[in-house]
mmCIF file of C-alpha atoms and ligand atoms in Angstrom:
data_model
loop_
_atom_site.group_PDB
_atom_site.id
_atom_site.type_symbol
_atom_site.label_atom_id
_atom_site.label_comp_id
_atom_site.label_asym_id
_atom_site.label_seq_id
_atom_site.Cartn_x
_atom_site.Cartn_y
_atom_site.Cartn_z
ATOM 1 C CA UNK A 1 -0.101 -0.014 -0.006
ATOM 2 C CA UNK A 2 1.491 3.460 -0.872
ATOM 3 C CA UNK A 3 1.043 6.565 1.006
ATOM 4 C CA UNK A 4 -0.006 9.804 -0.435
ATOM 5 C CA UNK A 5 0.202 13.425 0.967
ATOM 6 C CA UNK A 6 -2.331 16.024 -0.213
ATOM 7 C CA UNK A 7 -1.227 19.686 0.303
ATOM 8 C CA UNK A 8 -4.087 22.137 0.313
ATOM 9 C CA UNK A 9 -6.614 24.267 1.990
ATOM 10 C CA UNK A 10 -10.057 23.256 3.181
ATOM 11 C CA UNK A 11 -11.777 24.133 -0.088
ATOM 12 C CA UNK A 12 -9.432 21.644 -1.935
ATOM 13 C CA UNK A 13 -10.988 18.407 -0.775
ATOM 14 C CA UNK A 14 -11.694 17.652 -4.314
ATOM 15 C CA UNK A 15 -7.785 16.598 -4.607
ATOM 16 C CA UNK A 16 -8.765 13.338 -2.373
ATOM 17 C CA UNK A 17 -10.799 12.391 -5.367
ATOM 18 C CA UNK A 18 -7.720 12.417 -7.572
ATOM 19 C CA UNK A 19 -5.629 10.143 -4.590
ATOM 20 C CA UNK A 20 -8.688 7.997 -4.713
ATOM 21 C CA UNK A 21 -7.880 6.808 -8.076
ATOM 22 C CA UNK A 22 -4.786 5.017 -6.726
ATOM 23 C CA UNK A 23 -7.003 2.313 -5.015
ATOM 24 C CA UNK A 24 -5.487 1.029 -1.734
ATOM 25 C CA UNK A 25 -3.438 3.952 -0.371
ATOM 26 C CA UNK A 26 -3.179 5.686 3.287
ATOM 27 C CA UNK A 27 -3.951 9.312 2.546
ATOM 28 C CA UNK A 28 -2.416 12.384 4.722
ATOM 29 C CA UNK A 29 -3.641 15.816 4.242
ATOM 30 C CA UNK A 30 -1.876 18.998 4.982
ATOM 31 C CA UNK A 31 -4.077 21.525 5.637
ATOM 32 C CA UNK A 32 -2.901 24.812 4.976
ATOM 33 C CA UNK A 33 -5.541 27.448 6.410
ATOM 34 C CA UNK A 34 -8.584 25.666 7.918
ATOM 35 C CA UNK A 35 -9.230 23.182 10.545
ATOM 36 C CA UNK A 36 -9.808 20.049 8.593
ATOM 37 C CA UNK A 37 -13.462 20.115 9.175
ATOM 38 C CA UNK A 38 -15.297 17.393 7.065
ATOM 39 C CA UNK A 39 -12.178 15.743 6.111
ATOM 40 C CA UNK A 40 -12.939 12.255 7.739
ATOM 41 C CA UNK A 41 -15.787 11.873 5.189
ATOM 42 C CA UNK A 42 -13.430 10.988 2.651
ATOM 43 C CA UNK A 43 -11.036 8.394 4.105
ATOM 44 C CA UNK A 44 -8.235 10.416 5.016
ATOM 45 C CA UNK A 45 -6.297 8.650 8.050
ATOM 46 C CA UNK A 46 -4.362 11.809 9.079
ATOM 47 C CA UNK A 47 -4.611 15.592 8.804
ATOM 48 C CA UNK A 48 -1.621 17.744 9.528
ATOM 49 C CA UNK A 49 -3.108 21.405 10.285
ATOM 50 C CA UNK A 50 -0.585 24.024 9.424
ATOM 51 C CA UNK A 51 -0.178 26.786 12.266
ATOM 52 C CA UNK A 52 1.713 29.748 11.601
ATOM 53 C CA UNK A 53 3.314 31.664 9.015
ATOM 54 C CA UNK A 54 3.090 30.248 5.626
ATOM 55 C CA UNK A 55 5.019 31.563 2.926
ATOM 56 C CA UNK A 56 6.070 29.084 -0.229
ATOM 57 C CA UNK A 57 9.306 28.225 1.404
ATOM 58 C CA UNK A 58 8.111 27.788 4.735
ATOM 59 C CA UNK A 59 5.355 25.115 3.263
ATOM 60 C CA UNK A 60 7.854 23.269 0.747
ATOM 61 C CA UNK A 61 10.026 23.009 3.994
ATOM 62 C CA UNK A 62 7.131 21.602 5.866
ATOM 63 C CA UNK A 63 6.328 19.062 2.961
ATOM 64 C CA UNK A 64 9.570 17.813 2.809
ATOM 65 C CA UNK A 65 9.738 17.091 6.582
ATOM 66 C CA UNK A 66 6.719 15.027 6.238
ATOM 67 C CA UNK A 67 7.754 13.205 3.052
ATOM 68 C CA UNK A 68 10.780 12.201 4.473
ATOM 69 C CA UNK A 69 9.413 10.926 7.536
ATOM 70 C CA UNK A 70 6.318 9.183 5.664
ATOM 71 C CA UNK A 71 7.899 7.987 2.481
ATOM 72 C CA UNK A 72 4.811 9.491 0.371
ATOM 73 C CA UNK A 73 4.665 8.026 -3.033
ATOM 74 C CA UNK A 74 2.558 10.807 -4.410
ATOM 75 C CA UNK A 75 2.211 14.700 -3.305
ATOM 76 C CA UNK A 76 -0.670 16.125 -4.772
ATOM 77 C CA UNK A 77 -1.557 19.967 -4.536
ATOM 78 C CA UNK A 78 -3.865 22.721 -6.153
ATOM 79 C CA UNK A 79 -2.438 24.411 -9.202
ATOM 80 C CA UNK A 80 -2.764 28.250 -8.115
ATOM 81 C CA UNK A 81 0.175 30.534 -7.783
ATOM 82 C CA UNK A 82 1.115 29.979 -4.371
ATOM 83 C CA UNK A 83 1.673 26.005 -4.926
ATOM 84 C CA UNK A 84 3.131 26.744 -8.192
ATOM 85 C CA UNK A 85 6.126 28.540 -6.351
ATOM 86 C CA UNK A 86 6.339 25.819 -3.015
ATOM 87 C CA UNK A 87 6.066 22.667 -5.078
ATOM 88 C CA UNK A 88 8.867 22.919 -7.390
ATOM 89 C CA UNK A 89 10.883 23.535 -4.379
ATOM 90 C CA UNK A 90 9.680 20.190 -2.955
ATOM 91 C CA UNK A 91 10.053 18.485 -6.353
ATOM 92 C CA UNK A 92 13.727 19.806 -6.912
ATOM 93 C CA UNK A 93 14.760 18.624 -3.052
ATOM 94 C CA UNK A 94 13.153 15.222 -3.551
ATOM 95 C CA UNK A 95 14.531 14.861 -6.883
ATOM 96 C CA UNK A 96 11.032 13.771 -8.070
ATOM 97 C CA UNK A 97 9.143 14.737 -11.162
ATOM 98 C CA UNK A 98 6.289 17.240 -11.079
ATOM 99 C CA UNK A 99 3.475 17.315 -13.202
ATOM 100 C CA UNK A 100 0.795 20.081 -13.634
ATOM 101 C CA UNK A 101 -2.460 19.919 -14.725
ATOM 102 C CA UNK A 102 -3.468 16.276 -13.856
ATOM 103 C CA UNK A 103 -6.580 14.955 -15.665
ATOM 104 C CA UNK A 104 -6.543 11.238 -14.639
ATOM 105 C CA UNK A 105 -4.332 8.790 -12.278
ATOM 106 C CA UNK A 106 -3.795 4.963 -12.296
ATOM 107 C CA UNK A 107 -1.443 2.466 -10.602
ATOM 108 C CA UNK A 108 0.548 0.429 -12.875
ATOM 109 C CA UNK A 109 2.759 -1.949 -11.079
ATOM 110 C CA UNK A 110 5.358 0.316 -9.006
ATOM 111 C CA UNK A 111 4.869 3.178 -10.962
ATOM 112 C CA UNK A 112 1.801 5.436 -12.006
ATOM 113 C CA UNK A 113 0.191 6.359 -15.177
ATOM 114 C CA UNK A 114 -0.620 10.106 -14.933
ATOM 115 C CA UNK A 115 -2.692 11.782 -17.691
ATOM 116 C CA UNK A 116 -2.511 15.579 -17.728
ATOM 117 C CA UNK A 117 -3.294 18.541 -20.287
ATOM 118 C CA UNK A 118 0.427 18.997 -22.181
ATOM 119 C CA UNK A 119 1.683 21.196 -24.986
ATOM 120 C CA UNK A 120 -0.037 24.592 -24.197
ATOM 121 C CA UNK A 121 -3.531 22.265 -23.351
ATOM 122 C CA UNK A 122 -3.422 21.414 -26.725
ATOM 123 C CA UNK A 123 -2.880 17.569 -26.043
ATOM 124 C CA UNK A 124 -3.689 15.146 -23.442
ATOM 125 C CA UNK A 125 -0.746 13.160 -22.378
ATOM 126 C CA UNK A 126 -0.205 9.955 -20.648
ATOM 127 C CA UNK A 127 3.127 9.274 -18.959
ATOM 128 C CA UNK A 128 4.455 6.602 -16.801
ATOM 129 C CA UNK A 129 5.674 8.245 -13.380
ATOM 130 C CA UNK A 130 7.997 6.619 -10.805
ATOM 131 C CA UNK A 131 7.712 7.334 -7.134
ATOM 132 C CA UNK A 132 8.009 9.908 -5.523
ATOM 133 C CA UNK A 133 6.091 12.295 -7.952
ATOM 134 C CA UNK A 134 4.501 15.588 -7.137
ATOM 135 C CA UNK A 135 1.171 16.121 -9.172
ATOM 136 C CA UNK A 136 -0.530 19.427 -9.496
ATOM 137 C CA UNK A 137 -4.303 19.634 -10.384
ATOM 138 C CA UNK A 138 -7.183 21.881 -10.079
ATOM 139 C CA UNK A 139 -9.463 20.580 -7.120
ATOM 140 C CA UNK A 140 -12.976 21.156 -8.642
ATOM 141 C CA UNK A 141 -11.972 18.674 -11.427
ATOM 142 C CA UNK A 142 -12.417 15.739 -8.790
ATOM 143 C CA UNK A 143 -15.232 14.668 -6.763
ATOM 144 C CA UNK A 144 -13.945 12.432 -3.812
ATOM 145 C CA UNK A 145 -16.228 9.589 -2.786
ATOM 146 C CA UNK A 146 -17.331 9.316 0.810
ATOM 147 C CA UNK A 147 -15.485 6.752 2.844
ATOM 148 C CA UNK A 148 -16.076 7.588 6.620
ATOM 149 C CA UNK A 149 -13.109 6.939 8.677
ATOM 150 C CA UNK A 150 -11.318 7.704 11.965
ATOM 151 C CA UNK A 151 -8.882 10.516 11.316
ATOM 152 C CA UNK A 152 -6.184 11.920 13.862
ATOM 153 C CA UNK A 153 -5.239 15.492 13.678
ATOM 154 C CA UNK A 154 -1.922 16.759 14.339
ATOM 155 C CA UNK A 155 -0.767 20.726 14.580
ATOM 156 C CA UNK A 156 1.982 21.529 12.759
ATOM 157 C CA UNK A 157 4.053 24.930 13.623
ATOM 158 C CA UNK A 158 5.445 26.200 10.396
ATOM 159 C CA UNK A 159 7.644 29.154 10.939
ATOM 160 C CA UNK A 160 8.861 31.601 8.144
ATOM 161 C CA UNK A 161 12.354 30.831 7.001
ATOM 162 C CA UNK A 162 12.425 34.605 6.047
ATOM 163 C CA UNK A 163 14.770 33.838 2.950
ATOM 164 C CA UNK A 164 12.591 35.833 0.777
ATOM 165 C CA UNK A 165 11.568 39.514 2.295
ATOM 166 C CA UNK A 166 8.686 41.223 0.456
ATOM 167 C CA UNK A 167 10.106 44.974 0.508
ATOM 168 C CA UNK A 168 7.026 46.433 -0.953
ATOM 169 C CA UNK A 169 4.045 45.809 -2.922
ATOM 170 C CA UNK A 170 2.118 47.554 -5.562
ATOM 171 C CA UNK A 171 -1.215 46.795 -7.298
ATOM 172 C CA UNK A 172 -1.286 46.124 -10.985
ATOM 173 C CA UNK A 173 -2.847 48.790 -13.042
ATOM 174 C CA UNK A 174 -5.996 47.228 -14.228
ATOM 175 C CA UNK A 175 -8.354 48.746 -16.792
ATOM 176 C CA UNK A 176 -11.558 47.499 -14.865
ATOM 177 C CA UNK A 177 -11.664 44.599 -17.178
ATOM 178 C CA UNK A 178 -12.331 40.683 -16.083
ATOM 179 C CA UNK A 179 -11.605 39.146 -19.512
ATOM 180 C CA UNK A 180 -11.760 35.627 -18.126
ATOM 181 C CA UNK A 181 -15.444 36.190 -17.332
ATOM 182 C CA UNK A 182 -16.212 37.525 -20.831
ATOM 183 C CA UNK A 183 -18.822 35.671 -23.031
ATOM 184 C CA UNK A 184 -18.014 37.808 -26.088
ATOM 185 C CA UNK A 185 -14.612 38.795 -26.892
ATOM 186 C CA UNK A 186 -13.207 40.827 -30.117
ATOM 187 C CA UNK A 187 -9.170 39.990 -29.661
ATOM 188 C CA UNK A 188 -6.526 42.052 -31.747
ATOM 189 C CA UNK A 189 -2.854 41.485 -32.623
ATOM 190 C CA UNK A 190 -0.012 42.550 -34.162
ATOM 191 C CA UNK A 191 -2.105 42.740 -37.565
ATOM 192 C CA UNK A 192 -2.879 46.538 -36.355
ATOM 193 C CA UNK A 193 -0.466 48.764 -37.486
ATOM 194 C CA UNK A 194 -1.115 51.634 -34.893
ATOM 195 C CA UNK A 195 -2.675 51.946 -31.485
ATOM 196 C CA UNK A 196 -5.055 54.682 -33.021
ATOM 197 C CA UNK A 197 -6.399 51.691 -35.299
ATOM 198 C CA UNK A 198 -7.782 49.582 -32.528
ATOM 199 C CA UNK A 199 -10.642 51.944 -32.570
ATOM 200 C CA UNK A 200 -11.857 49.582 -35.339
ATOM 201 C CA UNK A 201 -11.905 46.677 -32.973
ATOM 202 C CA UNK A 202 -13.262 48.930 -30.105
ATOM 203 C CA UNK A 203 -16.311 49.866 -32.494
ATOM 204 C CA UNK A 204 -17.069 46.451 -33.413
ATOM 205 C CA UNK A 205 -16.923 45.239 -29.731
ATOM 206 C CA UNK A 206 -19.247 48.001 -28.856
ATOM 207 C CA UNK A 207 -21.902 46.609 -31.202
ATOM 208 C CA UNK A 208 -21.551 43.167 -30.149
ATOM 209 C CA UNK A 209 -21.170 44.274 -26.280
ATOM 210 C CA UNK A 210 -17.832 41.885 -26.234
ATOM 211 C CA UNK A 211 -14.669 42.707 -24.154
ATOM 212 C CA UNK A 212 -11.562 43.276 -25.689
ATOM 213 C CA UNK A 213 -8.771 40.871 -25.844
ATOM 214 C CA UNK A 214 -5.344 40.995 -27.343
ATOM 215 C CA UNK A 215 -2.074 38.805 -27.877
ATOM 216 C CA UNK A 216 1.017 39.380 -26.134
ATOM 217 C CA UNK A 217 2.836 41.814 -27.976
ATOM 218 C CA UNK A 218 -0.127 44.308 -27.946
ATOM 219 C CA UNK A 219 -0.072 44.296 -24.139
ATOM 220 C CA UNK A 220 3.403 43.468 -23.174
ATOM 221 C CA UNK A 221 5.569 45.012 -25.912
ATOM 222 C CA UNK A 222 3.585 47.680 -27.420
ATOM 223 C CA UNK A 223 1.694 48.559 -24.362
ATOM 224 C CA UNK A 224 -1.427 49.741 -26.416
ATOM 225 C CA UNK A 225 -3.850 47.627 -24.023
ATOM 226 C CA UNK A 226 -3.526 47.034 -20.214
ATOM 227 C CA UNK A 227 -2.138 43.352 -19.202
ATOM 228 C CA UNK A 228 -5.971 42.486 -18.173
ATOM 229 C CA UNK A 229 -6.772 42.176 -22.077
ATOM 230 C CA UNK A 230 -3.645 39.901 -22.641
ATOM 231 C CA UNK A 231 -4.943 36.272 -23.672
ATOM 232 C CA UNK A 232 -2.854 33.111 -23.757
ATOM 233 C CA UNK A 233 -0.266 31.184 -21.848
ATOM 234 C CA UNK A 234 1.432 33.916 -19.922
ATOM 235 C CA UNK A 235 -1.595 35.947 -19.824
ATOM 236 C CA UNK A 236 -5.378 35.030 -19.229
ATOM 237 C CA UNK A 237 -7.251 31.740 -20.097
ATOM 238 C CA UNK A 238 -10.761 32.784 -21.668
ATOM 239 C CA UNK A 239 -13.688 30.340 -22.466
ATOM 240 C CA UNK A 240 -16.173 32.939 -24.171
ATOM 241 C CA UNK A 241 -19.100 31.911 -26.403
ATOM 242 C CA UNK A 242 -17.655 33.909 -29.308
ATOM 243 C CA UNK A 243 -13.782 34.526 -29.796
ATOM 244 C CA UNK A 244 -13.001 36.837 -32.607
ATOM 245 C CA UNK A 245 -9.206 37.044 -33.221
ATOM 246 C CA UNK A 246 -8.339 39.872 -35.582
ATOM 247 C CA UNK A 247 -4.678 40.309 -36.883
ATOM 248 C CA UNK A 248 -3.347 37.459 -34.609
ATOM 249 C CA UNK A 249 -1.322 34.626 -36.074
ATOM 250 C CA UNK A 250 -2.298 32.139 -33.852
ATOM 251 C CA UNK A 251 0.755 30.741 -32.205
ATOM 252 C CA UNK A 252 0.470 27.960 -29.682
ATOM 253 C CA UNK A 253 1.115 30.241 -26.562
ATOM 254 C CA UNK A 254 -1.754 32.395 -27.769
ATOM 255 C CA UNK A 255 -4.159 29.264 -28.414
ATOM 256 C CA UNK A 256 -3.168 27.940 -25.137
ATOM 257 C CA UNK A 257 -5.485 30.730 -23.393
ATOM 258 C CA UNK A 258 -8.670 30.778 -25.635
ATOM 259 C CA UNK A 259 -8.645 26.715 -26.918
ATOM 260 C CA UNK A 260 -11.945 26.503 -24.676
ATOM 261 C CA UNK A 261 -13.850 29.076 -26.745
ATOM 262 C CA UNK A 262 -17.070 27.915 -27.968
ATOM 263 C CA UNK A 263 -17.125 29.503 -31.238
ATOM 264 C CA UNK A 264 -13.878 31.029 -32.794
ATOM 265 C CA UNK A 265 -13.774 33.680 -35.605
ATOM 266 C CA UNK A 266 -10.383 34.647 -37.286
ATOM 267 C CA UNK A 267 -9.819 37.539 -39.508
ATOM 268 C CA UNK A 268 -6.309 37.577 -41.119
ATOM 269 C CA UNK A 269 -4.821 38.465 -44.234
ATOM 270 C CA UNK A 270 -2.667 35.446 -44.639
ATOM 271 C CA UNK A 271 -4.257 32.307 -45.742
ATOM 272 C CA UNK A 272 -1.493 30.380 -43.980
ATOM 273 C CA UNK A 273 -1.896 32.036 -40.663
ATOM 274 C CA UNK A 274 -1.817 28.927 -38.246
ATOM 275 C CA UNK A 275 -5.110 30.527 -36.430
ATOM 276 C CA UNK A 276 -7.069 29.027 -39.449
ATOM 277 C CA UNK A 277 -6.468 25.474 -38.422
ATOM 278 C CA UNK A 278 -7.826 26.417 -35.038
ATOM 279 C CA UNK A 279 -11.340 28.188 -35.839
ATOM 280 C CA UNK A 280 -14.812 27.677 -36.884
ATOM 281 C CA UNK A 281 -15.022 30.488 -39.140
ATOM 282 C CA UNK A 282 -11.953 31.991 -40.849
ATOM 283 C CA UNK A 283 -11.892 35.178 -42.870
ATOM 284 C CA UNK A 284 -9.156 35.823 -45.242
ATOM 285 C CA UNK A 285 -9.283 39.754 -45.741
ATOM 286 C CA UNK A 286 -7.284 42.826 -44.684
ATOM 287 C CA UNK A 287 -8.687 43.885 -41.357
ATOM 288 C CA UNK A 288 -8.794 47.435 -42.235
ATOM 289 C CA UNK A 289 -11.320 46.612 -45.125
ATOM 290 C CA UNK A 290 -13.545 43.889 -43.539
ATOM 291 C CA UNK A 291 -13.934 44.818 -39.714
ATOM 292 C CA UNK A 292 -15.345 48.380 -40.516
ATOM 293 C CA UNK A 293 -17.746 46.590 -42.849
ATOM 294 C CA UNK A 294 -18.697 43.888 -40.437
ATOM 295 C CA UNK A 295 -19.065 46.279 -37.638
ATOM 296 C CA UNK A 296 -21.348 48.732 -40.236
ATOM 297 C CA UNK A 297 -23.656 45.573 -41.003
ATOM 298 C CA UNK A 298 -23.766 44.275 -37.466
ATOM 299 C CA UNK A 299 -24.929 47.838 -36.272
ATOM 300 C CA UNK A 300 -27.706 47.824 -39.276
ATOM 301 C CA UNK A 301 -28.798 43.900 -38.248
ATOM 302 C CA UNK A 302 -28.686 44.834 -34.247
ATOM 303 C CA UNK A 303 -30.064 48.223 -34.951
ATOM 304 C CA UNK A 304 -27.323 49.934 -32.834
HETATM 305 C C1 FAD B 401 7.060 31.643 -23.099
HETATM 306 C C2 FAD B 401 6.210 32.464 -23.945
HETATM 307 C C3 FAD B 401 4.905 32.791 -23.749
HETATM 308 C C4 FAD B 401 4.085 33.549 -24.642
HETATM 309 N N1 FAD B 401 3.054 33.618 -24.229
HETATM 310 C C5 FAD B 401 2.122 34.323 -24.795
HETATM 311 C C6 FAD B 401 0.649 34.546 -24.641
HETATM 312 O O1 FAD B 401 0.182 34.330 -23.261
HETATM 313 N N2 FAD B 401 -0.106 35.322 -25.268
HETATM 314 C C7 FAD B 401 0.082 35.397 -26.869
HETATM 315 O O2 FAD B 401 -0.618 36.048 -27.680
HETATM 316 N N3 FAD B 401 1.368 35.291 -27.043
HETATM 317 C C8 FAD B 401 2.357 34.828 -26.361
HETATM 318 N N4 FAD B 401 3.727 34.519 -26.530
HETATM 319 C C9 FAD B 401 4.128 34.854 -27.846
HETATM 320 C C10 FAD B 401 3.497 34.379 -29.334
HETATM 321 O O3 FAD B 401 4.577 33.543 -29.305
HETATM 322 C C11 FAD B 401 3.365 35.015 -30.359
HETATM 323 O O4 FAD B 401 4.525 35.830 -30.658
HETATM 324 C C12 FAD B 401 2.312 36.000 -30.306
HETATM 325 O O5 FAD B 401 1.004 35.245 -29.881
HETATM 326 C C13 FAD B 401 2.133 36.593 -31.732
HETATM 327 O O6 FAD B 401 1.228 37.972 -31.372
HETATM 328 P P1 FAD B 401 0.083 38.372 -32.997
HETATM 329 O O7 FAD B 401 -0.371 37.157 -33.291
HETATM 330 O O8 FAD B 401 -0.527 39.500 -32.352
HETATM 331 O O9 FAD B 401 1.479 38.923 -33.738
HETATM 332 P P2 FAD B 401 2.005 38.337 -35.117
HETATM 333 O O10 FAD B 401 2.646 36.631 -35.047
HETATM 334 O O11 FAD B 401 3.070 39.081 -35.500
HETATM 335 O O12 FAD B 401 0.830 37.752 -36.136
HETATM 336 C C14 FAD B 401 0.258 39.065 -36.774
HETATM 337 C C15 FAD B 401 -1.012 38.665 -37.426
HETATM 338 O O13 FAD B 401 -1.575 39.646 -38.322
HETATM 339 C C16 FAD B 401 -1.656 39.057 -39.578
HETATM 340 N N5 FAD B 401 -2.105 40.622 -40.361
HETATM 341 C C17 FAD B 401 -0.962 41.529 -40.547
HETATM 342 N N6 FAD B 401 -1.846 42.668 -41.089
HETATM 343 C C18 FAD B 401 -3.035 42.233 -41.145
HETATM 344 C C19 FAD B 401 -3.953 43.000 -42.030
HETATM 345 N N7 FAD B 401 -3.753 44.312 -42.491
HETATM 346 N N8 FAD B 401 -5.298 42.351 -42.151
HETATM 347 C C20 FAD B 401 -5.635 41.283 -41.296
HETATM 348 N N9 FAD B 401 -4.736 40.215 -40.658
HETATM 349 C C21 FAD B 401 -3.246 41.103 -40.838
HETATM 350 C C22 FAD B 401 -0.493 38.658 -39.921
HETATM 351 O O14 FAD B 401 -0.836 37.855 -41.210
HETATM 352 C C23 FAD B 401 -0.184 37.718 -38.684
HETATM 353 O O15 FAD B 401 -0.724 36.501 -38.736
HETATM 354 C C24 FAD B 401 4.509 33.599 -25.845
HETATM 355 C C25 FAD B 401 5.703 33.430 -26.154
HETATM 356 C C26 FAD B 401 6.496 32.742 -25.325
HETATM 357 C C27 FAD B 401 7.762 32.580 -26.045
#
C-alpha cells in the first residue's frame, strides 16, 4: 500500500478524489488554512493542520519534512500561484518529477500512469511516472467518494524561514476588465499597424457588447492595452461563447489561452496563418477593409 500526501486548503478536498484513483492507499492531508472540518468523510487517515506564518518556502520545508518521515509515493497539490512556487522547491529537493494540470491517475505496478493537459493544453498526455512524484491539478476537477473513517489530527507549527523578504507591493494597473469572465471577446493582434487603429476593434466590440482581448505583443511589448486584456499561456485563460481574433497569427502560446472558446472566428490577411487551423469560421481579408464593413453590417442588423 502506498502513502499519499495532499497539500491544500479546506476548499481543496476535491484532490482527495484524485488520490482515491490509486485504490489502496494511506492518504494524509496537510491543511493550509482551516481545521480539516469534514475531511474525515473522505477516507483521509491523518490531517496535519498548519499553524503559523506560511510562505512558499516554509510550506515547501514542511512538506519535505513530512515526505522524509512518511515516504510518500505521491504528493498532490492545487495548481494556483502559491503552490506553483512552493511545489517545484519540493520536487527539486526530492529529485521528483512534477506534473501540472493532471486529469487522471492509475496505479501501474510500482509506477503510476498519469494523464495531464500538455503542450499548452493542446494535447492530453499520458506518462508512466516513478514514485515519488508531485502532481498538481485544479481540485474542482475531481469529486471524492465518501468513505467515513477515523482521522487523527496533528498541529504543525510552520515558521517563516525569511529567505525572501517582501520589500514593497504595488497593485498592478487594471483597466477594470475581467476578460476571464467575458462571454464575447474581440481580440486584437499585431495585424493592427498603430494604436489608434484599435478603434476599429473597439467599434466592433461595442456593437456586439464584447470585451477586448489581445495577443501578448499588444499588451507586453507595445503596451497599447493593459495586461488584463492579454490572452494566452502567460496571459489570461478565457472561455467565451464567441472569440473573434483579428490580426493574430495563432501561435500555440496564444491558443493555450482561448482553446476552450465555443465559437472561434479568425480574420487574417494571410491564408497560411496558423489560426485558420484552429477556428470555426475563417475570413482571409485585410482587417482594415473587413472589420469596418462587419461593424456597419452588424450595426444595421442589431439596430445599434
Ligand atoms: C514563453 C512564451 C509565452 C508566451 N505567451 C503568450 C501569451 O500568453 N499570449 C500571446 O498572445 N502570445 C504569447 N507569446 C508570444 C507568441 O509566441 C506570439 O509571438 C504572439 O502570440 C504573436 O502575436 P500576434 O499574433 O499578435 O503577432 P504576429 O505573430 O506578428 O501576427 C500578426 C498577424 O496579423 C496578420 N495581419 C497583418 N496585417 C494584417 C491585416 N492588415 N489584416 C489582417 N491580418 C493582418 C498577419 O498575417 C499575422 O498572422 C508567448 C511566447 C513565449 C515564448
